[in-house]
């Protein structure tokens, strides 16, 4: 693909969109006004197709909301060109690296031979400066995917693009028009500068901390609760590491003021291929006035489920159908999870139309569930975060209510209403809480390794969730009580029966651990550079894996080269995914068939978490005699 465009072509393309100008630095599919993938104009084709595709990684500029800065793109555009393949074909992708450093391309979500997966140091050496590497693999699936660099922090600089794979036969998802909606985050600050600031101060970009004015206005925690959280060294506003303080949130490479616009005709059935290609941002996405019918998750079909909002974690994809029935503009709103900013775009029947843009909603505060205390029961959080009904507002600082609720201390007389907390009986039944006898003793610092014997006692472990619970039936952070339908993982049901329905033969627990103060992240307390052996599987074995989030931050966990089935109560129609968001203080369980021999990356897809160590290698080998 080339970015060269002559004046005649520019005018011809602009005329086809009612005067909208073309932007040579973004590919055809991502032009500021798009009629859809089938009719996308632009300086190059709407998509790169065929069995031989050439990609050229190079430095370039990227213009967001009228401001240009340095980026790394492909074929002269950032985000990168759309690659459109067809199930059943074999594709060769020749990737030239013109940078002065190693680079790579990983094909996110694609099932392929491990040495084509594109992770330097795991599945191949990387693409050396000023050299070309050819990926070649059969395309054995269909759906919406994406690709990105897996070298250093290049992905943050624009090196990402969408992949659409058409099924070998007729597409079972009928639509009149389709758009790619690729969400991302962009900063004029160099990614290594962002990482350095996070290492210096984990909350550097958190401009939404609690204030005295917020407390007096009733927006923040009341004084007693705030003091208790402070005593535990916990910050309820710690929802996102990198925020709108430095990020501009993009749709198809365009900032909110650019207002990317996707066209439709009234009454059409429009398919939106949603991709979260962000480095660090979880989005809560909605289109006020338009229900979203989810038909695919991570590229695989699911039974249609209609919602009004969904949370899309980093590296996830969802395909949704919308059917705009009115001759008006609709605003696509994707708020960052901490609500420090939003990506914004427009769906409209004609270029130039603009819908109302709702204001950012109130930022969420972490609660007891986010601290891994969800096992205390539904009644526990409000009791622990509000003054007792009996009027005794001053809690015993030596015995905070959340610890008393678990029976690990006894507050001074008159400082706590046990009945209000659901502990009317004077003595707590420790055994019923899973902390039998004296062995229940819990470190009040919330770092009790007795709750996580798999975890190494390292500085990377700041907290361990005392009572984590499965949160796949809950909406994401900040989406409780929004007053409309919100997608939860348990809503997802695979359209087709799972290919492997054998029961697992063994189980495994993996803890997601971190130290926000020192900005260290790891699995089971060990950073990647401290791991001495991969996570080993035998080809064909079936394993049930539970991820336990011991941190107060959501982590999108991605396994390369495989899909896994979420254990959410849907039996042989469990939803299959390659990336799953593990909510703060929660758990997610999935069944995995290790069916692809090789070494595969397994990591948190928050770029700086992975860079700080939250990654391991999964090894799948043939059974030995």
PDB file of C-alpha atoms in Angstrom, residues 277-490:
ATOM      1  CA  UNK A 277      -6.257  -1.774  20.355  1.00  0.00           C
ATOM      2  CA  UNK A 278      -5.310   0.422  23.293  1.00  0.00           C
ATOM      3  CA  UNK A 279      -2.078   0.085  25.151  1.00  0.00           C
ATOM      4  CA  UNK A 280      -3.662   0.664  28.568  1.00  0.00           C
ATOM      5  CA  UNK A 281      -7.312   1.664  28.359  1.00  0.00           C
ATOM      6  CA  UNK A 282     -10.439  -0.289  29.163  1.00  0.00           C
ATOM      7  CA  UNK A 283     -13.457   1.360  27.538  1.00  0.00           C
ATOM      8  CA  UNK A 284     -17.135   1.440  28.432  1.00  0.00           C
ATOM      9  CA  UNK A 285     -18.871   1.804  25.072  1.00  0.00           C
ATOM     10  CA  UNK A 286     -22.407   2.855  24.237  1.00  0.00           C
ATOM     11  CA  UNK A 287     -24.346   4.599  21.478  1.00  0.00           C
ATOM     12  CA  UNK A 288     -27.198   6.468  23.197  1.00  0.00           C
ATOM     13  CA  UNK A 289     -30.418   5.693  21.371  1.00  0.00           C
ATOM     14  CA  UNK A 290     -29.103   2.559  19.658  1.00  0.00           C
ATOM     15  CA  UNK A 291     -29.189  -0.898  21.273  1.00  0.00           C
ATOM     16  CA  UNK A 292     -26.108  -3.032  20.616  1.00  0.00           C
ATOM     17  CA  UNK A 293     -26.725  -6.639  19.622  1.00  0.00           C
ATOM     18  CA  UNK A 294     -23.551  -8.606  20.310  1.00  0.00           C
ATOM     19  CA  UNK A 295     -23.028 -11.365  17.727  1.00  0.00           C
ATOM     20  CA  UNK A 296     -19.324 -12.165  18.061  1.00  0.00           C
ATOM     21  CA  UNK A 297     -16.829 -12.134  20.898  1.00  0.00           C
ATOM     22  CA  UNK A 298     -13.107 -12.335  20.147  1.00  0.00           C
ATOM     23  CA  UNK A 299     -13.958 -13.318  16.571  1.00  0.00           C
ATOM     24  CA  UNK A 300     -16.233 -16.246  17.356  1.00  0.00           C
ATOM     25  CA  UNK A 301     -20.038 -16.216  16.981  1.00  0.00           C
ATOM     26  CA  UNK A 302     -22.238 -16.010  20.056  1.00  0.00           C
ATOM     27  CA  UNK A 303     -25.993 -16.154  20.429  1.00  0.00           C
ATOM     28  CA  UNK A 304     -27.236 -12.621  19.826  1.00  0.00           C
ATOM     29  CA  UNK A 305     -27.639 -10.668  23.032  1.00  0.00           C
ATOM     30  CA  UNK A 306     -28.876  -7.088  23.073  1.00  0.00           C
ATOM     31  CA  UNK A 307     -27.497  -4.565  25.543  1.00  0.00           C
ATOM     32  CA  UNK A 308     -27.131  -0.816  25.840  1.00  0.00           C
ATOM     33  CA  UNK A 309     -23.500  -0.739  26.932  1.00  0.00           C
ATOM     34  CA  UNK A 310     -20.516  -3.026  27.125  1.00  0.00           C
ATOM     35  CA  UNK A 311     -17.091  -2.907  28.638  1.00  0.00           C
ATOM     36  CA  UNK A 312     -14.376  -3.820  26.173  1.00  0.00           C
ATOM     37  CA  UNK A 313     -11.037  -4.628  27.725  1.00  0.00           C
ATOM     38  CA  UNK A 314      -7.713  -4.123  26.013  1.00  0.00           C
ATOM     39  CA  UNK A 315      -7.232  -6.641  23.172  1.00  0.00           C
ATOM     40  CA  UNK A 316     -10.831  -7.853  23.155  1.00  0.00           C
ATOM     41  CA  UNK A 317     -13.034  -7.639  20.064  1.00  0.00           C
ATOM     42  CA  UNK A 318     -16.806  -7.623  19.815  1.00  0.00           C
ATOM     43  CA  UNK A 319     -18.978  -7.526  16.716  1.00  0.00           C
ATOM     44  CA  UNK A 320     -22.286  -5.771  17.268  1.00  0.00           C
ATOM     45  CA  UNK A 321     -25.275  -5.043  15.077  1.00  0.00           C
ATOM     46  CA  UNK A 322     -27.038  -1.690  15.233  1.00  0.00           C
ATOM     47  CA  UNK A 323     -30.122  -0.703  13.255  1.00  0.00           C
ATOM     48  CA  UNK A 324     -30.493   3.088  13.184  1.00  0.00           C
ATOM     49  CA  UNK A 325     -34.111   3.840  12.327  1.00  0.00           C
ATOM     50  CA  UNK A 326     -34.003   7.626  12.449  1.00  0.00           C
ATOM     51  CA  UNK A 327     -32.532  10.149  10.022  1.00  0.00           C
ATOM     52  CA  UNK A 328     -30.190  11.641  12.574  1.00  0.00           C
ATOM     53  CA  UNK A 329     -26.700  11.399  13.942  1.00  0.00           C
ATOM     54  CA  UNK A 330     -25.838   9.031  16.784  1.00  0.00           C
ATOM     55  CA  UNK A 331     -22.795   9.531  18.994  1.00  0.00           C
ATOM     56  CA  UNK A 332     -20.556   6.581  19.763  1.00  0.00           C
ATOM     57  CA  UNK A 333     -19.205   7.132  23.255  1.00  0.00           C
ATOM     58  CA  UNK A 334     -16.325   5.123  24.673  1.00  0.00           C
ATOM     59  CA  UNK A 335     -15.420   6.379  28.129  1.00  0.00           C
ATOM     60  CA  UNK A 336     -12.175   5.258  29.678  1.00  0.00           C
ATOM     61  CA  UNK A 337     -12.901   3.055  32.673  1.00  0.00           C
ATOM     62  CA  UNK A 338     -11.752   5.759  35.106  1.00  0.00           C
ATOM     63  CA  UNK A 339     -13.747   8.374  33.158  1.00  0.00           C
ATOM     64  CA  UNK A 340     -10.811  10.679  32.708  1.00  0.00           C
ATOM     65  CA  UNK A 341     -11.656  10.998  29.027  1.00  0.00           C
ATOM     66  CA  UNK A 342     -13.560   9.507  26.134  1.00  0.00           C
ATOM     67  CA  UNK A 343     -13.209   8.397  22.563  1.00  0.00           C
ATOM     68  CA  UNK A 344     -16.003   9.803  20.484  1.00  0.00           C
ATOM     69  CA  UNK A 345     -17.269   9.171  16.975  1.00  0.00           C
ATOM     70  CA  UNK A 346     -20.479   9.575  15.001  1.00  0.00           C
ATOM     71  CA  UNK A 347     -22.786   7.329  13.020  1.00  0.00           C
ATOM     72  CA  UNK A 348     -24.788   9.428  10.613  1.00  0.00           C
ATOM     73  CA  UNK A 349     -26.743   9.177   7.349  1.00  0.00           C
ATOM     74  CA  UNK A 350     -24.739  12.070   5.842  1.00  0.00           C
ATOM     75  CA  UNK A 351     -21.285  13.635   6.322  1.00  0.00           C
ATOM     76  CA  UNK A 352     -21.154  16.677   8.540  1.00  0.00           C
ATOM     77  CA  UNK A 353     -23.915  15.647  10.917  1.00  0.00           C
ATOM     78  CA  UNK A 354     -23.132  15.736  14.624  1.00  0.00           C
ATOM     79  CA  UNK A 355     -25.030  14.171  17.488  1.00  0.00           C
ATOM     80  CA  UNK A 356     -25.171  15.320  21.078  1.00  0.00           C
ATOM     81  CA  UNK A 357     -22.118  14.313  23.095  1.00  0.00           C
ATOM     82  CA  UNK A 358     -23.017  13.337  26.664  1.00  0.00           C
ATOM     83  CA  UNK A 359     -20.719  14.570  29.434  1.00  0.00           C
ATOM     84  CA  UNK A 360     -18.385  12.184  31.180  1.00  0.00           C
ATOM     85  CA  UNK A 361     -20.149  10.370  33.941  1.00  0.00           C
ATOM     86  CA  UNK A 362     -18.944  10.471  37.538  1.00  0.00           C
ATOM     87  CA  UNK A 363     -15.678   8.623  38.046  1.00  0.00           C
ATOM     88  CA  UNK A 364     -15.972   5.280  39.862  1.00  0.00           C
ATOM     89  CA  UNK A 365     -14.417   4.478  43.207  1.00  0.00           C
ATOM     90  CA  UNK A 366     -13.061   1.046  44.018  1.00  0.00           C
ATOM     91  CA  UNK A 367     -14.998  -0.824  46.676  1.00  0.00           C
ATOM     92  CA  UNK A 368     -14.547  -3.849  48.887  1.00  0.00           C
ATOM     93  CA  UNK A 369     -15.151  -6.240  45.995  1.00  0.00           C
ATOM     94  CA  UNK A 370     -12.254  -4.622  44.169  1.00  0.00           C
ATOM     95  CA  UNK A 371     -10.084  -5.385  47.176  1.00  0.00           C
ATOM     96  CA  UNK A 372     -10.880  -9.081  46.922  1.00  0.00           C
ATOM     97  CA  UNK A 373     -13.436  -9.131  49.695  1.00  0.00           C
ATOM     98  CA  UNK A 374     -16.381 -10.099  47.531  1.00  0.00           C
ATOM     99  CA  UNK A 375     -16.669 -13.364  49.464  1.00  0.00           C
ATOM    100  CA  UNK A 376     -17.944 -11.451  52.433  1.00  0.00           C
ATOM    101  CA  UNK A 377     -21.354 -11.474  50.805  1.00  0.00           C
ATOM    102  CA  UNK A 378     -23.527  -8.900  49.198  1.00  0.00           C
ATOM    103  CA  UNK A 379     -24.347  -7.188  52.452  1.00  0.00           C
ATOM    104  CA  UNK A 380     -20.767  -6.648  53.431  1.00  0.00           C
ATOM    105  CA  UNK A 381     -19.653  -3.845  51.110  1.00  0.00           C
ATOM    106  CA  UNK A 382     -22.276  -1.285  52.030  1.00  0.00           C
ATOM    107  CA  UNK A 383     -21.869  -2.072  55.696  1.00  0.00           C
ATOM    108  CA  UNK A 384     -18.153  -1.615  55.465  1.00  0.00           C
ATOM    109  CA  UNK A 385     -18.296   1.581  53.456  1.00  0.00           C
ATOM    110  CA  UNK A 386     -20.940   3.525  55.279  1.00  0.00           C
ATOM    111  CA  UNK A 387     -21.523   4.645  58.814  1.00  0.00           C
ATOM    112  CA  UNK A 388     -23.429   2.133  60.993  1.00  0.00           C
ATOM    113  CA  UNK A 389     -27.137   2.732  61.192  1.00  0.00           C
ATOM    114  CA  UNK A 390     -26.982   2.881  64.942  1.00  0.00           C
ATOM    115  CA  UNK A 391     -25.111   6.150  64.821  1.00  0.00           C
ATOM    116  CA  UNK A 392     -21.731   4.973  66.065  1.00  0.00           C
ATOM    117  CA  UNK A 393     -19.753   6.485  63.271  1.00  0.00           C
ATOM    118  CA  UNK A 394     -16.244   6.230  64.641  1.00  0.00           C
ATOM    119  CA  UNK A 395     -14.753   2.862  63.854  1.00  0.00           C
ATOM    120  CA  UNK A 396     -11.952   1.418  65.909  1.00  0.00           C
ATOM    121  CA  UNK A 397      -8.797   2.217  63.913  1.00  0.00           C
ATOM    122  CA  UNK A 398      -7.157  -0.916  65.325  1.00  0.00           C
ATOM    123  CA  UNK A 399      -9.994  -3.010  63.989  1.00  0.00           C
ATOM    124  CA  UNK A 400     -11.333  -1.738  60.654  1.00  0.00           C
ATOM    125  CA  UNK A 401     -14.837  -2.957  59.794  1.00  0.00           C
ATOM    126  CA  UNK A 402     -13.743  -5.062  56.843  1.00  0.00           C
ATOM    127  CA  UNK A 403     -11.450  -7.081  59.102  1.00  0.00           C
ATOM    128  CA  UNK A 404     -13.990  -7.296  61.848  1.00  0.00           C
ATOM    129  CA  UNK A 405     -16.502  -8.531  59.280  1.00  0.00           C
ATOM    130  CA  UNK A 406     -14.178 -11.446  58.612  1.00  0.00           C
ATOM    131  CA  UNK A 407     -13.837 -12.102  62.304  1.00  0.00           C
ATOM    132  CA  UNK A 408     -10.186 -11.272  62.653  1.00  0.00           C
ATOM    133  CA  UNK A 409     -10.489  -8.715  65.401  1.00  0.00           C
ATOM    134  CA  UNK A 410     -13.000  -7.296  67.842  1.00  0.00           C
ATOM    135  CA  UNK A 411     -13.723  -3.605  67.750  1.00  0.00           C
ATOM    136  CA  UNK A 412     -14.001  -1.579  70.916  1.00  0.00           C
ATOM    137  CA  UNK A 413     -17.441  -1.462  72.464  1.00  0.00           C
ATOM    138  CA  UNK A 414     -19.726   1.044  70.835  1.00  0.00           C
ATOM    139  CA  UNK A 415     -17.645   1.506  67.714  1.00  0.00           C
ATOM    140  CA  UNK A 416     -19.383  -0.934  65.419  1.00  0.00           C
ATOM    141  CA  UNK A 417     -22.851  -2.182  64.670  1.00  0.00           C
ATOM    142  CA  UNK A 418     -22.386  -5.877  64.081  1.00  0.00           C
ATOM    143  CA  UNK A 419     -26.030  -6.432  63.289  1.00  0.00           C
ATOM    144  CA  UNK A 420     -25.814  -3.865  60.511  1.00  0.00           C
ATOM    145  CA  UNK A 421     -22.959  -5.833  59.066  1.00  0.00           C
ATOM    146  CA  UNK A 422     -24.858  -9.065  59.150  1.00  0.00           C
ATOM    147  CA  UNK A 423     -22.917 -10.414  62.116  1.00  0.00           C
ATOM    148  CA  UNK A 424     -25.579 -10.326  64.780  1.00  0.00           C
ATOM    149  CA  UNK A 425     -24.109 -13.290  66.595  1.00  0.00           C
ATOM    150  CA  UNK A 426     -21.312 -12.234  68.921  1.00  0.00           C
ATOM    151  CA  UNK A 427     -18.971 -14.922  67.681  1.00  0.00           C
ATOM    152  CA  UNK A 428     -18.125 -15.201  63.999  1.00  0.00           C
ATOM    153  CA  UNK A 429     -18.164 -18.660  62.465  1.00  0.00           C
ATOM    154  CA  UNK A 430     -14.673 -18.790  61.055  1.00  0.00           C
ATOM    155  CA  UNK A 431     -15.065 -22.252  59.619  1.00  0.00           C
ATOM    156  CA  UNK A 432     -18.045 -21.117  57.582  1.00  0.00           C
ATOM    157  CA  UNK A 433     -15.842 -18.472  56.090  1.00  0.00           C
ATOM    158  CA  UNK A 434     -13.269 -20.970  54.979  1.00  0.00           C
ATOM    159  CA  UNK A 435     -10.729 -20.009  57.596  1.00  0.00           C
ATOM    160  CA  UNK A 436     -11.018 -22.978  59.931  1.00  0.00           C
ATOM    161  CA  UNK A 437      -9.723 -22.819  63.468  1.00  0.00           C
ATOM    162  CA  UNK A 438      -6.583 -20.919  64.290  1.00  0.00           C
ATOM    163  CA  UNK A 439      -5.361 -21.260  60.744  1.00  0.00           C
ATOM    164  CA  UNK A 440      -7.650 -18.434  59.736  1.00  0.00           C
ATOM    165  CA  UNK A 441      -5.251 -15.819  61.063  1.00  0.00           C
ATOM    166  CA  UNK A 442      -4.978 -13.058  58.494  1.00  0.00           C
ATOM    167  CA  UNK A 443      -2.336 -10.424  58.116  1.00  0.00           C
ATOM    168  CA  UNK A 444      -4.147  -7.117  58.532  1.00  0.00           C
ATOM    169  CA  UNK A 445      -1.925  -5.608  55.875  1.00  0.00           C
ATOM    170  CA  UNK A 446      -3.974  -7.640  53.330  1.00  0.00           C
ATOM    171  CA  UNK A 447      -0.863  -9.577  52.387  1.00  0.00           C
ATOM    172  CA  UNK A 448      -1.588 -12.968  53.926  1.00  0.00           C
ATOM    173  CA  UNK A 449       0.256 -15.603  51.911  1.00  0.00           C
ATOM    174  CA  UNK A 450      -1.768 -18.324  53.639  1.00  0.00           C
ATOM    175  CA  UNK A 451      -4.543 -17.389  51.213  1.00  0.00           C
ATOM    176  CA  UNK A 452      -2.307 -17.946  48.204  1.00  0.00           C
ATOM    177  CA  UNK A 453       0.244 -20.719  48.775  1.00  0.00           C
ATOM    178  CA  UNK A 454       1.114 -20.644  45.056  1.00  0.00           C
ATOM    179  CA  UNK A 455       2.459 -17.125  45.316  1.00  0.00           C
ATOM    180  CA  UNK A 456       6.126 -16.373  45.911  1.00  0.00           C
ATOM    181  CA  UNK A 457       6.888 -14.018  48.786  1.00  0.00           C
ATOM    182  CA  UNK A 458       8.452 -11.253  46.740  1.00  0.00           C
ATOM    183  CA  UNK A 459       8.245  -7.457  46.705  1.00  0.00           C
ATOM    184  CA  UNK A 460       6.024  -7.798  43.633  1.00  0.00           C
ATOM    185  CA  UNK A 461       3.162  -8.859  45.892  1.00  0.00           C
ATOM    186  CA  UNK A 462       1.646  -5.821  47.552  1.00  0.00           C
ATOM    187  CA  UNK A 463      -1.721  -7.399  48.340  1.00  0.00           C
ATOM    188  CA  UNK A 464      -3.464 -10.753  48.239  1.00  0.00           C
ATOM    189  CA  UNK A 465      -7.207 -10.888  47.854  1.00  0.00           C
ATOM    190  CA  UNK A 466      -8.587 -12.362  51.101  1.00  0.00           C
ATOM    191  CA  UNK A 467     -11.874 -13.607  49.660  1.00  0.00           C
ATOM    192  CA  UNK A 468     -11.947 -13.269  45.851  1.00  0.00           C
ATOM    193  CA  UNK A 469     -15.074 -14.358  43.997  1.00  0.00           C
ATOM    194  CA  UNK A 470     -16.103 -15.052  40.432  1.00  0.00           C
ATOM    195  CA  UNK A 471     -17.190 -11.692  38.993  1.00  0.00           C
ATOM    196  CA  UNK A 472     -18.131 -12.830  35.480  1.00  0.00           C
ATOM    197  CA  UNK A 473     -21.763 -12.098  36.293  1.00  0.00           C
ATOM    198  CA  UNK A 474     -21.058  -8.479  37.181  1.00  0.00           C
ATOM    199  CA  UNK A 475     -20.701  -5.482  34.896  1.00  0.00           C
ATOM    200  CA  UNK A 476     -17.302  -3.846  34.828  1.00  0.00           C
ATOM    201  CA  UNK A 477     -16.144  -1.147  37.201  1.00  0.00           C
ATOM    202  CA  UNK A 478     -18.400   1.870  37.307  1.00  0.00           C
ATOM    203  CA  UNK A 479     -21.265   0.203  35.435  1.00  0.00           C
ATOM    204  CA  UNK A 480     -23.349  -0.852  38.412  1.00  0.00           C
ATOM    205  CA  UNK A 481     -26.593   1.057  38.512  1.00  0.00           C
ATOM    206  CA  UNK A 482     -26.224   2.896  35.196  1.00  0.00           C
ATOM    207  CA  UNK A 483     -29.906   2.259  34.550  1.00  0.00           C
ATOM    208  CA  UNK A 484     -29.687   0.238  31.371  1.00  0.00           C
ATOM    209  CA  UNK A 485     -28.564  -3.163  30.103  1.00  0.00           C
ATOM    210  CA  UNK A 486     -24.836  -3.853  30.405  1.00  0.00           C
ATOM    211  CA  UNK A 487     -23.106  -6.880  28.927  1.00  0.00           C
ATOM    212  CA  UNK A 488     -21.540  -9.325  31.391  1.00  0.00           C
ATOM    213  CA  UNK A 489     -19.512 -12.388  30.478  1.00  0.00           C
ATOM    214  CA  UNK A 490     -22.301 -14.713  31.578  1.00  0.00           C
TER     215      UNK A 490
END
